[in-house]
Short mmCIF file of C-alpha atoms in Angstrom, two decimals:
data_model
loop_
_atom_site.label_atom_id
_atom_site.label_comp_id
_atom_site.label_asym_id
_atom_site.label_seq_id
_atom_site.Cartn_x
_atom_site.Cartn_y
_atom_site.Cartn_z
CA UNK A 1 103.34 13.44 85.93
CA UNK A 2 106.52 12.77 87.90
CA UNK A 3 107.09 12.28 91.62
CA UNK A 4 104.97 14.46 93.90
CA UNK A 5 105.24 14.79 97.66
CA UNK A 6 104.59 17.29 100.42
CA UNK A 7 107.70 19.32 101.40
CA UNK A 8 109.23 17.78 104.50
CA UNK A 9 107.35 14.49 104.01
CA UNK A 10 110.54 12.54 103.35
CA UNK A 11 112.49 11.40 106.40
CA UNK A 12 115.77 13.21 105.73
CA UNK A 13 115.06 15.83 103.11
CA UNK A 14 112.41 17.26 100.82
CA UNK A 15 114.82 17.01 97.87
CA UNK A 16 115.07 13.89 95.71
CA UNK A 17 118.50 13.24 94.16
CA UNK A 18 118.91 11.38 90.88
CA UNK A 19 121.51 8.62 90.91
CA UNK A 20 122.60 6.30 88.13
CA UNK A 21 123.91 2.95 89.43
CA UNK A 22 126.38 2.47 86.55
CA UNK A 23 127.49 6.07 86.21
CA UNK A 24 126.55 6.18 82.53
CA UNK A 25 123.32 7.39 80.95
CA UNK A 26 121.28 4.25 80.34
CA UNK A 27 117.58 3.53 80.16
CA UNK A 28 115.25 0.89 81.55
CA UNK A 29 116.19 0.82 85.23
CA UNK A 30 113.87 -1.68 86.90
CA UNK A 31 110.16 -1.60 87.27
CA UNK A 32 110.41 -2.10 91.01
CA UNK A 33 113.60 -1.63 93.02
CA UNK A 34 113.85 -3.29 96.43
CA UNK A 35 115.00 -1.48 99.58
CA UNK A 36 115.84 -2.69 103.09
CA UNK A 37 113.62 -1.59 105.99
CA UNK A 38 116.24 0.94 107.19
CA UNK A 39 116.87 2.25 103.66
CA UNK A 40 120.57 1.43 103.65
CA UNK A 41 120.49 -1.40 101.06
CA UNK A 42 118.91 -0.81 97.64
CA UNK A 43 118.77 -3.30 94.79
CA UNK A 44 117.71 -2.47 91.23
CA UNK A 45 117.57 -4.36 87.92
CA UNK A 46 117.97 -2.89 84.44
CA UNK A 47 116.47 -4.60 81.41
CA UNK A 48 118.79 -3.28 78.71
CA UNK A 49 119.20 -6.06 76.15
CA UNK A 50 120.04 -9.73 76.54
CA UNK A 51 123.71 -8.72 76.82
CA UNK A 52 123.54 -5.31 78.53
CA UNK A 53 121.08 -5.85 81.38
CA UNK A 54 122.50 -5.57 84.88
CA UNK A 55 121.72 -5.70 88.59
CA UNK A 56 122.96 -3.00 90.93
CA UNK A 57 123.37 -2.82 94.72
CA UNK A 58 123.92 0.08 97.08
CA UNK A 59 124.79 -0.49 100.74
CA UNK A 60 124.88 3.20 101.69
CA UNK A 61 121.37 4.37 100.81
CA UNK A 62 122.10 5.00 97.13
CA UNK A 63 125.19 7.20 97.44
CA UNK A 64 127.43 4.61 95.75
CA UNK A 65 126.58 1.57 93.61
CA UNK A 66 128.15 -1.78 92.73
CA UNK A 67 127.18 -4.00 89.83
CA UNK A 68 126.36 -7.56 90.96
CA UNK A 69 124.97 -8.90 87.68
CA UNK A 70 124.48 -12.69 87.74
CA UNK A 71 124.89 -13.19 83.95
CA UNK A 72 123.77 -11.69 80.65
CA UNK A 73 119.99 -11.24 80.40
CA UNK A 74 117.31 -8.59 80.29
CA UNK A 75 116.90 -8.26 84.08
CA UNK A 76 113.30 -7.40 84.99
CA UNK A 77 113.27 -7.18 88.77
CA UNK A 78 115.13 -8.09 91.94
CA UNK A 79 113.84 -8.85 95.42
CA UNK A 80 115.95 -8.99 98.57
CA UNK A 81 115.45 -10.28 102.09
CA UNK A 82 115.47 -7.66 104.83
CA UNK A 83 119.10 -8.52 105.68
CA UNK A 84 120.15 -8.27 102.01
CA UNK A 85 121.59 -11.78 101.84
CA UNK A 86 118.79 -13.66 100.04
CA UNK A 87 118.42 -12.22 96.52
CA UNK A 88 116.33 -13.34 93.57
CA UNK A 89 116.85 -11.56 90.26
CA UNK A 90 114.33 -12.18 87.50
CA UNK A 91 115.73 -12.39 84.00
CA UNK A 92 113.40 -12.17 81.03
CA UNK A 93 114.85 -15.34 79.50
CA UNK A 94 116.62 -17.10 82.41
CA UNK A 95 113.91 -16.75 85.04
CA UNK A 96 114.62 -16.60 88.78
CA UNK A 97 118.35 -16.48 89.54
CA UNK A 98 119.23 -16.85 93.22
CA UNK A 99 121.99 -15.61 95.52
CA UNK A 100 122.21 -16.62 99.19
CA UNK A 101 125.23 -14.42 99.93
CA UNK A 102 124.15 -10.90 98.94
CA UNK A 103 125.09 -11.20 95.27
CA UNK A 104 128.59 -12.66 95.51
CA UNK A 105 127.56 -15.95 93.87
CA UNK A 106 124.44 -16.83 91.84
CA UNK A 107 122.63 -20.00 90.77
CA UNK A 108 119.78 -20.59 88.36
CA UNK A 109 117.73 -23.48 89.77
CA UNK A 110 114.78 -22.84 87.45
CA UNK A 111 116.15 -22.17 84.00
CA UNK A 112 113.47 -21.74 81.36
CA UNK A 113 113.27 -19.79 78.17
CA UNK A 114 109.90 -18.07 78.61
CA UNK A 115 108.66 -14.57 79.17
CA UNK A 116 109.34 -13.93 82.90
CA UNK A 117 107.58 -10.84 84.22
CA UNK A 118 106.75 -10.75 87.96
CA UNK A 119 108.51 -11.48 91.25
CA UNK A 120 107.87 -11.10 94.99
CA UNK A 121 109.26 -12.57 98.22
CA UNK A 122 108.74 -12.69 101.97
CA UNK A 123 110.83 -10.51 104.28
CA UNK A 124 113.31 -13.30 105.02
CA UNK A 125 113.42 -14.51 101.37
CA UNK A 126 112.22 -18.02 102.27
CA UNK A 127 108.98 -17.79 100.24
CA UNK A 128 109.04 -16.36 96.72
CA UNK A 129 106.72 -16.24 93.73
CA UNK A 130 107.76 -15.81 90.09
CA UNK A 131 105.40 -15.23 87.16
CA UNK A 132 105.82 -16.03 83.50
CA UNK A 133 103.79 -16.76 80.41
CA UNK A 134 103.55 -20.09 78.60
CA UNK A 135 104.96 -18.40 75.49
CA UNK A 136 106.28 -15.00 74.46
CA UNK A 137 102.82 -14.10 73.11
CA UNK A 138 101.54 -11.24 75.36
CA UNK A 139 98.14 -12.98 75.61
CA UNK A 140 99.57 -16.36 76.66
CA UNK A 141 98.43 -18.10 79.86
CA UNK A 142 100.00 -16.96 83.10
CA UNK A 143 102.15 -19.45 85.02
CA UNK A 144 102.80 -19.10 88.73
CA UNK A 145 105.89 -20.67 90.34
CA UNK A 146 106.40 -20.72 94.11
CA UNK A 147 109.53 -21.46 96.14
CA UNK A 148 109.44 -22.15 99.89
CA UNK A 149 113.17 -22.84 100.29
CA UNK A 150 114.92 -19.53 99.48
CA UNK A 151 114.67 -20.12 95.72
CA UNK A 152 116.44 -23.50 95.69
CA UNK A 153 113.44 -25.22 94.06
CA UNK A 154 110.25 -24.01 92.37
CA UNK A 155 106.81 -25.59 91.91
CA UNK A 156 104.22 -24.47 89.37
CA UNK A 157 100.83 -23.67 90.90
CA UNK A 158 97.66 -24.36 88.95
CA UNK A 159 94.23 -22.75 88.96
CA UNK A 160 95.18 -19.36 87.54
CA UNK A 161 93.15 -18.55 84.42
CA UNK A 162 94.26 -16.53 81.42
CA UNK A 163 95.15 -12.96 82.32
CA UNK A 164 96.67 -9.99 80.52
CA UNK A 165 98.26 -7.94 83.30
CA UNK A 166 99.99 -9.53 86.26
CA UNK A 167 101.60 -8.71 89.57
CA UNK A 168 102.56 -10.78 92.61
CA UNK A 169 102.74 -10.17 96.35
CA UNK A 170 103.95 -12.28 99.28
CA UNK A 171 103.12 -11.41 102.89
CA UNK A 172 106.04 -10.42 105.12
CA UNK A 173 105.91 -13.75 106.96
CA UNK A 174 105.48 -15.75 103.73
CA UNK A 175 102.14 -17.31 104.72
CA UNK A 176 100.05 -15.59 102.03
CA UNK A 177 100.70 -15.31 98.28
CA UNK A 178 98.61 -13.25 95.84
CA UNK A 179 98.61 -12.83 92.07
CA UNK A 180 96.67 -10.04 90.36
CA UNK A 181 95.46 -10.19 86.78
CA UNK A 182 93.42 -7.88 84.62
CA UNK A 183 90.11 -9.31 85.80
CA UNK A 184 90.80 -11.30 89.00
CA UNK A 185 93.00 -11.76 92.06
CA UNK A 186 94.14 -15.23 93.14
CA UNK A 187 95.41 -16.03 96.62
CA UNK A 188 96.54 -18.85 98.83
#
């Protein structure tokens, strides 16, 4: 399979370069990295284990990397505002962990020990959605949590039926939120 593209289709080069944010050979770099509109800031999460997961940041388009890990967890995903200041990292056990200063400091306003799996945010980071299951059972009911204050507080949304597969999306302006399951799509 791999990555396929037409030669010359990339902005700067037709060659992709492999980079490892920690400099060591490790597996499980995030399901979905986040990148700023100009491509200069890149954020990526690595699951690892509950003690070896990490979050990485590049401010030079991926040439160099800095670890900005909030705490020990299996980090699933990270989303960043367009300016790179509002960050939400999703830990498998700790849930959404928030930074309002580009990863210098972190807080965990919604600590819960459940299976956290999906995350999305608006371009400015004001509106975010985090997905988890009611238990660690893969078939457990999906729970949807929405924040409208840069991740400071979260409210569970109801009306989402049992699903197997899930993904979330938030419109750029934060006015629309969608959740996709194996059989349906929910929106607001």
